[in-house]
């Protein structure tokens, strides 16, 4: 088996001089990265030093049949990452295209001209929009070429905005919008982007490539930041007696076990362990607003440990490690990993536990440095249970709003919250002043109620942020059950909407009333009876709106079933019924749209009974989306602290 592996900068892969194409073969899937993955790659490139390694691409090489002078690389692995990198370039190119000729002569104008000229040559062969270097799958390729053409001709792209590829690209453009007025920062990112390192692995044949792919994706245990930090912490005992060194070893084992699920010898959650060290540094060791990266963390911790070791010579070498263990035990409770319950009145409070669980579902990792700081130093900061509840409620409201509106940008949130740590520490703030500061900052950085309401109505929430959408549906259901003194659960049949099956999937999942996938004719006729050819576009525009969503434990059974079957409705005698989503029954109970879920009371129009409702239309989705908007504005308002 012949293998060539070369570490190359992106500038060499998407080089301006060659006639090399990167082709996505038809057996690959379409572009499927979510906004979260895009944001993470963007943040990594922006935060790390130049020459950051972004991963591997696995290719096979052959000559182009259409152009003998050209080389085509079939991308076997790494196409999502490579496509995203090219979309970053395209977004910068679009921005520089709009700025070209509008700036006075000077450095910024030079930067814009250089980026505009270079990126066009990187993305296309001979500056021809019909010959992009990245050759995507058919549907994505058409959109990609149209986006390139629009920039070339300074025209509006003729694309359907509800396409996933278009939505992801528009999200990427938004990541760069703040730099329209800061060309130096835009150019600095561009320079980092074209200099990211990619290990290009070239196999001689498809068979060889798949063998390599299997090997690369098999389980492996690389040396981690945690392994390296262990060596540094245990090195604090150098020059001390054996008893002190043994004590340090035992302390590290205690820290290690803190990051296991059961605390009894199971595998350590290395990702959580690593994130703890990064969050700990940002919360307690750093004095700047930016966040530490994995690439810089080891060197920075080495400096901290040297200082702590010098101080420890006056006492015990394990003093700092003891402090790290204390913080780690609080941290694993914050992130929901903990098997431990520590003697802490804040973390023992059931309401705080639930609010922290809510934040975990809302993917609020950017908040962890601030939360770690607040919980560790709560007594000194004058934060009691009620104050911490208020802060956490504000965070839940912030993250629901942020995940739906995508404002502020994910890449800016961590720095914003780390800045609050610095402000609290510098000004020695305490108690209600801290609460007010945090709540006001969270409220100020997001969309106001009016704009939040508009976004709820317009965005395809399920496709954009499925985890947050599921959280909202369940959270609203619980709130409405409490407000209406109603519950699905009984003593005989307890129901937990967050229950997880043995395979790790949720028992209760999101159901699209107007279904996804290929629409049967009865659904086409229902949503657009006079123009069946428009059904697919309407489906794509409205299927993922929140007004079209509910919860069910029978998602796999309903699929494309009609909303109702008026000619063959379920009867009281039916134990099982599966002819429609409305009347679906199991073990004598309605488990479809007629289930006792409180969010399902909004499916019929006001004054209409669910058992009499026989249709589900686009107007129904719009109406029910407005109902959700009103409930969400009430549920996710910020705490009143004035």
Coordinates of C-alpha atoms in Angstrom, one line a residue:
X1 CA 0.0 0.0 0.0
X2 CA 1.5 3.4 -1.1
X3 CA 0.7 6.3 1.2
X4 CA 1.9 9.9 0.9
X5 CA 1.2 12.3 3.7
X6 CA 2.1 16.0 3.6
X7 CA 1.4 18.7 6.1
X8 CA 0.3 21.7 4.0
X9 CA -1.1 25.2 4.6
X10 CA -4.5 25.8 3.2
X11 CA -2.8 28.3 0.8
X12 CA -1.0 25.3 -0.8
X13 CA -4.2 23.2 -1.0
X14 CA -6.3 26.0 -2.5
X15 CA -3.3 27.4 -4.3
X16 CA -3.6 30.2 -6.8
X17 CA -1.2 28.8 -9.4
X18 CA -2.3 25.2 -10.0
X19 CA -5.2 23.5 -11.8
X20 CA -6.1 21.2 -8.9
X21 CA -9.7 20.3 -8.1
X22 CA -11.0 18.7 -4.9
X23 CA -14.0 16.6 -5.9
X24 CA -16.6 15.2 -3.5
X25 CA -17.6 11.7 -4.9
X26 CA -21.3 10.9 -5.2
X27 CA -21.3 8.3 -2.3
X28 CA -20.5 11.1 0.2
X29 CA -23.2 13.0 2.0
X30 CA -24.1 16.6 1.3
X31 CA -22.7 19.4 3.4
X32 CA -24.1 18.7 6.9
X33 CA -22.2 20.7 9.4
X34 CA -24.3 22.6 12.0
X35 CA -23.7 26.1 13.1
X36 CA -22.1 24.8 16.3
X37 CA -19.4 23.0 14.4
X38 CA -18.8 26.0 12.1
X39 CA -18.5 28.3 15.1
X40 CA -16.0 26.0 16.8
X41 CA -13.7 25.9 13.7
X42 CA -14.1 29.7 13.4
X43 CA -13.2 30.2 17.0
X44 CA -10.2 27.8 16.9
X45 CA -8.7 29.6 13.9
X46 CA -9.3 33.0 15.4
X47 CA -8.0 32.2 18.9
X48 CA -5.1 29.9 18.1
X49 CA -1.7 31.1 16.8
X50 CA -0.9 31.1 13.1
X51 CA -0.2 27.6 11.7
X52 CA -3.0 26.0 13.7
X53 CA -3.6 22.3 12.7
X54 CA -7.2 21.7 11.7
X55 CA -7.1 18.0 10.9
X56 CA -6.6 15.5 8.1
X57 CA -8.0 15.1 4.6
X58 CA -7.8 11.8 2.9
X59 CA -7.7 11.8 -0.9
X60 CA -7.0 9.7 -4.0
X61 CA -5.5 11.4 -7.0
X62 CA -6.2 11.1 -10.7
X63 CA -6.0 13.1 -13.9
X64 CA -9.0 14.9 -15.1
X65 CA -10.7 13.3 -18.1
X66 CA -12.1 16.6 -19.3
X67 CA -8.9 18.6 -18.8
X68 CA -5.7 16.5 -19.2
X69 CA -3.6 19.3 -17.7
X70 CA -5.7 19.3 -14.5
X71 CA -5.5 17.1 -11.4
X72 CA -8.5 15.9 -9.4
X73 CA -8.4 14.8 -5.8
X74 CA -11.3 12.6 -4.7
X75 CA -12.0 13.6 -1.1
X76 CA -12.6 10.4 0.9
X77 CA -12.5 12.0 4.4
X78 CA -12.5 15.6 5.5
X79 CA -14.9 17.1 3.1
X80 CA -17.0 18.9 5.7
X81 CA -14.0 20.7 7.1
X82 CA -12.5 21.5 3.7
X83 CA -15.9 22.8 2.5
X84 CA -16.2 25.0 5.6
X85 CA -12.7 26.5 5.1
X86 CA -13.6 27.3 1.5
X87 CA -16.9 29.0 2.7
X88 CA -14.9 31.1 5.1
X89 CA -12.8 32.3 2.1
X90 CA -16.0 32.9 0.1
X91 CA -17.5 35.0 2.9
X92 CA -14.4 37.1 3.2
X93 CA -14.3 37.5 -0.6
X94 CA -18.0 38.6 -0.6
X95 CA -17.2 41.3 2.1
X96 CA -14.1 42.5 0.3
X97 CA -16.0 42.7 -3.0
X98 CA -18.6 45.0 -1.4
X99 CA -15.8 47.2 0.1
X100 CA -13.5 47.3 -2.9
X101 CA -13.3 50.9 -4.2
X102 CA -15.0 52.4 -1.2
X103 CA -11.9 52.9 1.0
X104 CA -9.4 55.8 0.8
X105 CA -5.9 54.8 -0.3
X106 CA -3.9 53.3 2.5
X107 CA -3.2 50.0 4.3
X108 CA -6.8 49.0 4.6
X109 CA -7.5 49.5 0.9
X110 CA -4.4 47.4 0.2
X111 CA -5.6 44.6 2.4
X112 CA -9.0 44.6 0.7
X113 CA -7.5 44.6 -2.7
X114 CA -5.1 41.8 -1.9
X115 CA -7.8 39.6 -0.3
X116 CA -10.2 40.2 -3.1
X117 CA -7.7 39.4 -5.8
X118 CA -6.2 36.3 -4.0
X119 CA -9.3 34.6 -2.9
X120 CA -10.9 34.7 -6.3
X121 CA -7.9 32.8 -7.7
X122 CA -8.0 30.4 -4.7
X123 CA -11.6 29.5 -5.2
X124 CA -11.7 29.2 -9.0
X125 CA -9.6 28.0 -11.9
X126 CA -8.9 30.9 -14.2
X127 CA -11.4 33.1 -12.2
X128 CA -14.3 31.1 -13.8
X129 CA -17.3 30.6 -11.5
X130 CA -18.1 27.5 -13.5
X131 CA -14.8 25.9 -12.4
X132 CA -14.5 26.1 -8.6
X133 CA -11.6 24.2 -7.1
X134 CA -14.1 22.6 -4.6
X135 CA -16.4 20.4 -6.6
X136 CA -19.3 19.6 -4.3
X137 CA -22.2 17.2 -4.7
X138 CA -24.8 18.3 -7.3
X139 CA -27.3 20.3 -5.2
X140 CA -24.6 22.0 -3.1
X141 CA -22.4 22.6 -6.2
X142 CA -25.2 24.5 -7.9
X143 CA -25.6 26.8 -4.9
X144 CA -21.9 27.1 -4.4
X145 CA -21.3 28.2 -8.0
X146 CA -24.1 30.6 -7.9
X147 CA -22.7 32.2 -4.7
X148 CA -19.3 32.5 -6.4
X149 CA -20.9 34.0 -9.6
X150 CA -22.9 36.6 -7.5
X151 CA -19.7 37.8 -5.9
X152 CA -17.9 37.9 -9.3
X153 CA -20.6 40.0 -10.8
X154 CA -21.6 41.9 -7.7
X155 CA -25.1 40.6 -8.0
X156 CA -27.6 39.0 -5.6
X157 CA -27.4 35.2 -5.7
X158 CA -30.4 33.5 -7.1
X159 CA -30.7 30.8 -4.4
X160 CA -33.5 29.6 -2.2
X161 CA -32.9 30.9 1.3
X162 CA -34.4 27.9 3.0
X163 CA -31.8 25.5 1.6
X164 CA -29.5 24.2 4.3
X165 CA -26.3 25.1 2.4
X166 CA -27.5 28.7 1.9
X167 CA -28.5 29.0 5.6
X168 CA -25.1 27.7 6.7
X169 CA -23.3 30.1 4.3
X170 CA -25.4 33.1 5.5
X171 CA -24.4 32.1 9.1
X172 CA -20.8 32.2 8.1
X173 CA -21.1 35.6 6.5
X174 CA -22.6 36.9 9.8
X175 CA -19.5 35.7 11.6
X176 CA -17.5 38.2 9.6
X177 CA -19.9 41.1 9.6
X178 CA -18.3 42.9 12.6
X179 CA -15.0 43.1 10.7
X180 CA -16.5 45.2 7.9
X181 CA -15.3 48.2 9.9
X182 CA -12.1 46.6 11.1
X183 CA -10.2 45.5 8.0
X184 CA -7.1 44.9 10.1
X185 CA -8.9 42.2 12.1
X186 CA -10.4 40.7 8.9
X187 CA -7.0 40.5 7.3
X188 CA -5.5 39.0 10.4
X189 CA -8.1 36.2 10.3
X190 CA -7.6 35.7 6.6
X191 CA -3.8 35.3 7.2
X192 CA -4.5 32.7 9.9
X193 CA -7.0 31.0 7.7
X194 CA -4.8 30.5 4.7
X195 CA -2.0 29.3 7.0
X196 CA -4.0 26.7 8.9
X197 CA -2.2 23.3 8.5
X198 CA -3.9 20.3 7.0
X199 CA -2.4 16.9 6.8
X200 CA -3.2 15.7 3.3
X201 CA -3.0 11.9 3.1
X202 CA -2.9 10.5 -0.4
X203 CA -3.7 6.9 -1.2
X204 CA -3.1 5.2 -4.4
X205 CA -6.6 3.7 -4.8
X206 CA -10.0 3.9 -3.3
X207 CA -9.5 0.5 -1.6
X208 CA -6.3 1.8 0.1
X209 CA -8.1 5.0 1.0
X210 CA -10.9 3.1 2.8
X211 CA -8.3 1.0 4.7
X212 CA -6.6 4.1 5.9
X213 CA -10.0 5.7 6.8
X214 CA -10.9 2.7 8.9
X215 CA -7.5 2.8 10.6
X216 CA -7.7 6.6 11.3
X217 CA -11.1 6.3 12.8
X218 CA -10.5 3.3 15.0
X219 CA -10.1 3.9 18.7
X220 CA -6.8 5.5 19.6
X221 CA -5.4 7.1 22.8
X222 CA -3.3 10.1 21.9
X223 CA -1.3 12.0 24.5
X224 CA -3.6 14.8 25.9
X225 CA -3.2 18.1 27.6
X226 CA -4.3 16.4 30.8
X227 CA -1.5 13.9 30.5
X228 CA 1.0 16.7 30.1
X229 CA -0.4 18.7 33.0
X230 CA -0.3 15.6 35.2
X231 CA 3.5 15.6 34.7
X232 CA 3.7 19.3 35.6
X233 CA 1.6 18.9 38.8
X234 CA 3.5 15.9 40.0
X235 CA 6.7 17.7 39.3
X236 CA 5.8 20.1 42.1
X237 CA 7.1 17.4 44.5
X238 CA 10.6 17.4 43.0
X239 CA 13.1 17.9 45.8
X240 CA 10.7 16.9 48.5
X241 CA 10.6 13.7 50.4
X242 CA 8.9 10.5 49.2
X243 CA 6.0 11.0 51.5
X244 CA 5.2 14.4 49.9
X245 CA 5.6 12.9 46.4
X246 CA 3.3 10.0 47.3
X247 CA 0.7 12.5 48.6
X248 CA 0.8 14.4 45.3
X249 CA 0.2 11.2 43.4
X250 CA -2.8 10.4 45.6
X251 CA -4.1 13.9 45.1
X252 CA -3.9 13.6 41.4
X253 CA -5.7 10.2 41.5
X254 CA -8.5 12.0 43.5
X255 CA -8.7 14.7 40.8
X256 CA -8.7 12.1 38.1
X257 CA -11.6 10.2 39.6
X258 CA -13.6 13.4 39.9
X259 CA -14.0 13.2 36.1
X260 CA -15.4 9.7 36.0
X261 CA -19.1 9.1 35.8
X262 CA -19.3 6.7 38.7
X263 CA -16.2 7.7 40.6
X264 CA -15.2 4.0 40.9
X265 CA -12.6 3.2 38.3
X266 CA -14.6 3.9 35.2
X267 CA -13.1 5.7 32.2
X268 CA -12.2 9.4 32.8
X269 CA -14.1 11.9 30.7
X270 CA -10.9 13.4 29.1
X271 CA -12.9 16.1 27.3
X272 CA -14.5 17.4 30.5
X273 CA -11.2 17.1 32.3
X274 CA -9.5 19.2 29.6
X275 CA -12.2 21.8 29.5
X276 CA -12.0 22.1 33.3
X277 CA -8.4 23.1 33.1
X278 CA -9.2 25.7 30.4
X279 CA -12.1 27.1 32.3
X280 CA -10.1 27.1 35.6
X281 CA -7.4 29.1 33.9
X282 CA -9.8 31.7 32.5
X283 CA -11.6 32.0 35.8
X284 CA -8.8 32.2 38.3
X285 CA -5.3 32.4 36.7
X286 CA -5.7 34.8 33.8
X287 CA -5.9 38.5 34.0
X288 CA -6.9 39.2 30.3
X289 CA -10.3 39.2 28.6
X290 CA -9.5 36.6 25.9
X291 CA -9.8 32.9 26.6
X292 CA -6.9 30.4 26.9
X293 CA -6.6 27.9 24.1
X294 CA -5.5 24.3 24.3
X295 CA -2.4 25.2 22.3
X296 CA -1.3 27.8 24.8
X297 CA -2.6 26.2 28.0
X298 CA 0.4 24.0 28.8
X299 CA 2.9 26.8 28.7
X300 CA 0.7 29.1 30.7
X301 CA 0.1 26.4 33.4
X302 CA 3.8 25.7 33.5
X303 CA 4.3 29.3 34.5
X304 CA 1.5 29.1 37.1
X305 CA 2.8 25.9 38.6
X306 CA 6.3 27.3 38.9
X307 CA 5.0 30.2 40.9
X308 CA 2.9 28.0 43.1
X309 CA 5.8 25.6 43.6
X310 CA 8.0 28.5 44.9
X311 CA 5.3 29.5 47.3
X312 CA 4.8 25.9 48.3
X313 CA 8.4 25.6 49.5
X314 CA 7.2 27.6 52.5
X315 CA 4.4 25.1 53.2
X316 CA 3.1 22.0 51.4
X317 CA 3.6 21.2 47.7
X318 CA 0.1 19.9 47.4
X319 CA -1.7 23.2 48.4
X320 CA -2.4 24.2 44.8
X321 CA -3.5 20.8 43.8
X322 CA -5.9 20.7 46.7
X323 CA -7.4 23.9 45.5
X324 CA -7.7 22.5 42.0
X325 CA -9.6 19.4 43.4
X326 CA -12.0 21.7 45.2
X327 CA -12.8 23.6 42.1
X328 CA -13.0 20.4 40.0
X329 CA -15.7 19.0 42.3
X330 CA -17.7 22.1 41.9
X331 CA -17.2 22.1 38.2
X332 CA -18.4 18.6 37.6
X333 CA -21.6 19.5 39.5
X334 CA -22.1 22.5 37.3
X335 CA -21.7 20.5 34.1
X336 CA -23.8 17.6 35.3
X337 CA -21.0 15.0 35.2
X338 CA -20.8 14.5 38.9
X339 CA -21.5 11.4 40.9
X340 CA -20.5 13.4 43.9
X341 CA -22.6 15.6 46.1
X342 CA -20.5 18.1 48.0
X343 CA -21.4 20.0 51.1
X344 CA -22.5 23.2 49.3
X345 CA -25.8 24.8 50.0
X346 CA -25.9 26.3 46.5
X347 CA -25.3 23.0 44.7
X348 CA -27.6 21.1 47.0
X349 CA -30.5 23.4 46.1
X350 CA -33.0 21.5 43.8
X351 CA -33.9 24.6 41.9
X352 CA -30.3 25.4 41.2
X353 CA -29.7 21.8 40.2
X354 CA -32.6 22.1 37.7
X355 CA -31.4 25.4 36.3
X356 CA -27.9 24.0 35.8
X357 CA -29.4 21.0 34.0
X358 CA -31.3 23.4 31.8
X359 CA -28.1 25.2 30.9
X360 CA -26.4 21.9 30.0
X361 CA -29.2 21.2 27.5
X362 CA -28.8 24.7 26.1
X363 CA -25.1 24.1 25.3
X364 CA -23.9 27.0 27.4
X365 CA -20.3 26.0 27.7
X366 CA -19.1 29.6 27.2
X367 CA -20.6 30.4 30.6
X368 CA -18.7 27.8 32.5
X369 CA -15.7 30.1 33.5
X370 CA -18.0 32.6 35.0
X371 CA -20.2 30.0 36.7
X372 CA -17.1 28.3 38.1
X373 CA -15.9 31.6 39.5
X374 CA -19.2 32.4 41.1
X375 CA -19.8 29.0 42.7
X376 CA -16.2 28.6 44.0
X377 CA -16.1 32.1 45.5
X378 CA -19.8 32.4 46.3
X379 CA -19.3 33.1 50.0
X380 CA -16.7 35.8 49.5
X381 CA -18.9 37.3 46.7
X382 CA -22.0 37.4 48.9
X383 CA -24.0 35.1 46.7
X384 CA -26.7 33.1 48.4
X385 CA -29.2 30.6 47.0
X386 CA -31.8 33.3 45.9
X387 CA -29.1 35.4 44.2
X388 CA -27.7 32.4 42.4
X389 CA -31.1 31.3 41.2
X390 CA -31.7 34.8 39.7
X391 CA -28.4 34.6 37.9
X392 CA -29.0 31.2 36.5
X393 CA -32.6 32.1 35.4
X394 CA -31.1 35.0 33.5
X395 CA -28.6 32.6 31.8
X396 CA -31.4 30.3 30.8
X397 CA -33.3 33.2 29.2
X398 CA -30.2 34.4 27.6
X399 CA -29.2 31.1 26.0
X400 CA -32.7 30.3 24.7
X401 CA -32.8 33.7 23.1
X402 CA -29.2 33.5 21.9
X403 CA -29.6 30.0 20.4
X404 CA -32.7 31.0 18.5
X405 CA -31.6 34.5 17.2
X406 CA -27.9 33.7 17.0
X407 CA -27.2 37.1 18.7
X408 CA -24.6 37.6 20.1
X409 CA -22.2 35.5 18.1
X410 CA -21.1 32.3 19.8
X411 CA -17.5 33.4 19.4
X412 CA -18.0 36.6 21.4
X413 CA -19.9 35.2 24.4
X414 CA -17.0 33.6 26.3
X415 CA -14.9 36.8 26.1
X416 CA -18.0 38.9 27.2
X417 CA -18.5 36.7 30.3
X418 CA -14.8 36.4 31.2
X419 CA -14.8 40.2 31.1
X420 CA -17.4 40.1 33.8
X421 CA -15.1 38.1 36.0
X422 CA -12.4 40.7 35.6
X423 CA -14.8 43.5 36.4
X424 CA -16.2 41.8 39.5
X425 CA -12.6 41.0 40.7
X426 CA -11.2 44.5 39.9
X427 CA -14.0 46.4 41.6
X428 CA -14.5 43.9 44.5
X429 CA -18.2 43.7 43.7
X430 CA -20.5 41.7 46.0
X431 CA -24.1 40.5 46.3
X432 CA -26.9 42.3 44.5
X433 CA -24.4 44.4 42.5
X434 CA -23.0 41.3 40.9
X435 CA -26.5 40.0 40.1
X436 CA -27.5 43.3 38.6
X437 CA -24.3 43.5 36.5
X438 CA -24.7 40.0 35.1
X439 CA -28.4 40.3 34.3
X440 CA -28.1 43.7 32.7
X441 CA -25.1 42.5 30.6
X442 CA -27.0 39.4 29.4
X443 CA -30.1 41.4 28.6
X444 CA -28.1 44.1 26.8
X445 CA -26.2 41.8 24.5
X446 CA -29.2 39.9 23.0
X447 CA -32.2 40.8 21.0
X448 CA -35.0 42.8 22.6
X449 CA -38.5 41.2 23.0
X450 CA -39.9 42.5 19.8
X451 CA -37.0 41.2 17.7
X452 CA -36.9 37.9 19.6
X453 CA -40.6 37.4 18.9
X454 CA -40.0 38.1 15.2
X455 CA -37.2 35.5 15.1
X456 CA -39.4 32.9 16.7
X457 CA -41.9 33.3 13.9
X458 CA -39.4 33.4 11.0
X459 CA -36.7 30.9 11.8
X460 CA -36.7 27.1 11.1
X461 CA -35.9 26.3 14.7
X462 CA -35.7 22.6 14.5
X463 CA -33.2 22.6 11.7
X464 CA -31.2 25.5 13.1
X465 CA -31.0 24.4 16.8
X466 CA -32.8 21.1 17.5
X467 CA -31.4 20.7 21.0
X468 CA -32.7 24.1 22.1
X469 CA -36.0 23.5 20.3
X470 CA -36.5 20.2 22.2
X471 CA -35.6 22.0 25.5
X472 CA -38.2 24.7 24.8
X473 CA -41.0 22.3 24.0
X474 CA -40.3 20.2 27.2
X475 CA -39.7 23.3 29.4
X476 CA -42.9 25.0 28.2
X477 CA -44.9 21.8 28.7
X478 CA -43.7 21.6 32.3
X479 CA -44.5 25.2 32.9
X480 CA -48.0 24.9 31.4
X481 CA -48.7 21.8 33.4
X482 CA -47.8 23.6 36.6
X483 CA -49.8 26.7 35.6
X484 CA -52.9 24.7 34.6
X485 CA -52.5 22.1 37.4
X486 CA -52.4 19.3 34.8
X487 CA -49.9 16.5 34.3
X488 CA -49.3 13.6 32.0
X489 CA -47.9 11.6 34.8
X490 CA -49.8 9.6 37.3
X491 CA -48.7 7.4 40.2
X492 CA -49.6 4.3 38.2
X493 CA -47.8 5.6 35.0
X494 CA -45.1 8.2 35.7
X495 CA -43.8 10.0 32.6
X496 CA -40.5 11.8 32.2
X497 CA -40.2 13.8 29.0
X498 CA -36.4 13.7 29.4
X499 CA -36.2 9.9 29.7
X500 CA -33.5 8.3 27.6
X501 CA -33.6 4.9 26.0
X502 CA -30.9 2.3 26.4
X503 CA -29.4 3.3 23.1
X504 CA -29.0 6.9 24.4
X505 CA -31.8 8.4 22.3
X506 CA -34.6 10.3 24.0
X507 CA -37.9 8.4 24.4
X508 CA -39.8 11.5 23.7
X509 CA -38.7 13.2 20.5
X510 CA -39.9 16.0 18.3
X511 CA -42.7 15.3 15.9
X512 CA -43.3 17.4 12.7
X513 CA -47.0 17.6 12.2
X514 CA -46.5 18.5 8.5
X515 CA -44.0 15.8 7.9
X516 CA -40.4 16.0 6.6
X517 CA -39.3 14.0 3.6
X518 CA -41.3 13.2 0.4
X519 CA -44.8 14.5 0.8
X520 CA -47.7 12.1 -0.1
X521 CA -50.4 13.6 -2.3
X522 CA -52.9 14.0 0.5
X523 CA -50.4 16.3 2.3
X524 CA -49.7 18.3 -0.9
X525 CA -53.4 18.8 -1.4
X526 CA -53.9 19.9 2.2
X527 CA -51.3 22.6 2.2
X528 CA -51.7 23.9 -1.3
X529 CA -54.7 22.4 -3.0
X530 CA -54.7 24.6 -6.1
X531 CA -50.9 24.6 -6.7
X532 CA -49.5 21.1 -5.9
X533 CA -46.1 22.1 -7.5
X534 CA -45.6 24.6 -4.7
X535 CA -46.0 22.0 -1.9
X536 CA -42.3 21.1 -1.7
X537 CA -41.2 24.7 -1.3
X538 CA -43.9 25.4 1.3
X539 CA -42.8 22.3 3.2
X540 CA -39.2 23.4 3.3
X541 CA -40.1 26.8 4.4
X542 CA -42.5 25.9 7.2
X543 CA -41.8 22.3 8.3
X544 CA -39.2 23.2 10.9
X545 CA -41.1 26.3 12.3
X546 CA -41.9 25.8 15.9
X547 CA -45.7 26.0 15.2
X548 CA -45.4 22.7 13.3
X549 CA -43.7 20.8 16.2
X550 CA -44.8 18.8 19.1
X551 CA -43.5 15.9 21.3
X552 CA -44.3 12.2 21.0
X553 CA -42.9 8.9 22.1
X554 CA -44.1 7.4 18.8
X555 CA -42.2 9.5 16.3
X556 CA -41.0 6.5 14.3
X557 CA -44.6 5.2 13.8
X558 CA -46.2 8.4 12.5
X559 CA -43.9 9.6 9.7
X560 CA -46.0 10.6 6.7
X561 CA -49.4 9.7 8.0
X562 CA -52.2 12.1 7.4
X563 CA -53.2 14.6 10.0
X564 CA -56.7 13.0 10.3
X565 CA -58.8 10.3 8.5
X566 CA -62.4 11.7 8.8
X567 CA -63.8 8.6 7.1
X568 CA -62.1 6.2 9.5
X569 CA -61.6 8.0 12.8
X570 CA -60.6 6.2 16.0
X571 CA -63.4 5.0 18.2
X572 CA -63.6 4.6 21.9
X573 CA -63.4 0.8 21.5
X574 CA -60.1 1.0 19.6
X575 CA -57.2 -0.1 21.7
X576 CA -54.7 0.6 18.9
X577 CA -55.2 3.0 16.0
X578 CA -52.6 4.1 13.4
X579 CA -54.4 5.7 10.5
X580 CA -53.7 9.3 11.4
X581 CA -51.5 11.5 13.5
X582 CA -54.4 13.1 15.3
X583 CA -56.1 9.9 16.5
X584 CA -53.0 7.7 17.0
X585 CA -53.7 5.3 19.9
X586 CA -51.7 2.8 21.9
X587 CA -53.0 0.7 24.7
X588 CA -56.3 2.5 24.6
X589 CA -54.7 6.0 25.0
X590 CA -54.4 8.8 22.5
X591 CA -50.6 9.3 21.9
X592 CA -50.7 11.5 18.8
X593 CA -52.0 15.0 18.4
X594 CA -54.9 14.2 20.8
X595 CA -52.5 13.4 23.7
X596 CA -52.9 15.3 26.9
X597 CA -49.8 17.4 26.3
X598 CA -50.5 21.0 27.2
X599 CA -48.6 22.3 24.1
X600 CA -51.1 20.3 22.0
X601 CA -54.0 22.4 23.2
X602 CA -52.7 25.0 20.7
X603 CA -53.1 22.6 17.7
X604 CA -56.9 23.4 17.2
X605 CA -58.0 26.9 16.6
X606 CA -59.5 28.8 19.6
X607 CA -63.0 27.4 20.1
X608 CA -62.3 24.3 18.0
X609 CA -61.9 20.8 19.5
X610 CA -59.0 18.7 18.5
X611 CA -61.3 15.7 17.7
X612 CA -63.1 17.9 15.3
X613 CA -60.0 19.3 13.5
X614 CA -59.5 17.5 10.2
X615 CA -56.8 19.6 8.5
X616 CA -53.4 21.1 9.2
X617 CA -52.4 24.0 6.9
X618 CA -49.7 26.6 6.6
X619 CA -52.1 29.1 8.3
X620 CA -52.3 26.6 11.3
X621 CA -48.5 26.6 11.5
X622 CA -48.4 30.4 11.5
X623 CA -51.1 30.7 14.1
X624 CA -49.5 28.2 16.4
X625 CA -46.1 29.8 16.0
X626 CA -47.6 33.0 17.3
X627 CA -49.0 31.1 20.3
X628 CA -45.5 29.7 21.0
X629 CA -44.0 33.2 20.6
X630 CA -46.4 34.6 23.3
X631 CA -45.6 31.7 25.7
X632 CA -41.9 32.0 25.1
X633 CA -41.8 35.7 25.7
X634 CA -43.4 35.1 29.0
X635 CA -41.3 32.1 29.9
X636 CA -37.9 33.5 28.9
X637 CA -38.2 37.1 30.0
X638 CA -35.2 38.3 32.1
X639 CA -35.6 38.5 35.9
X640 CA -36.9 41.8 37.0
X641 CA -34.1 43.2 39.2
X642 CA -34.9 47.0 39.0

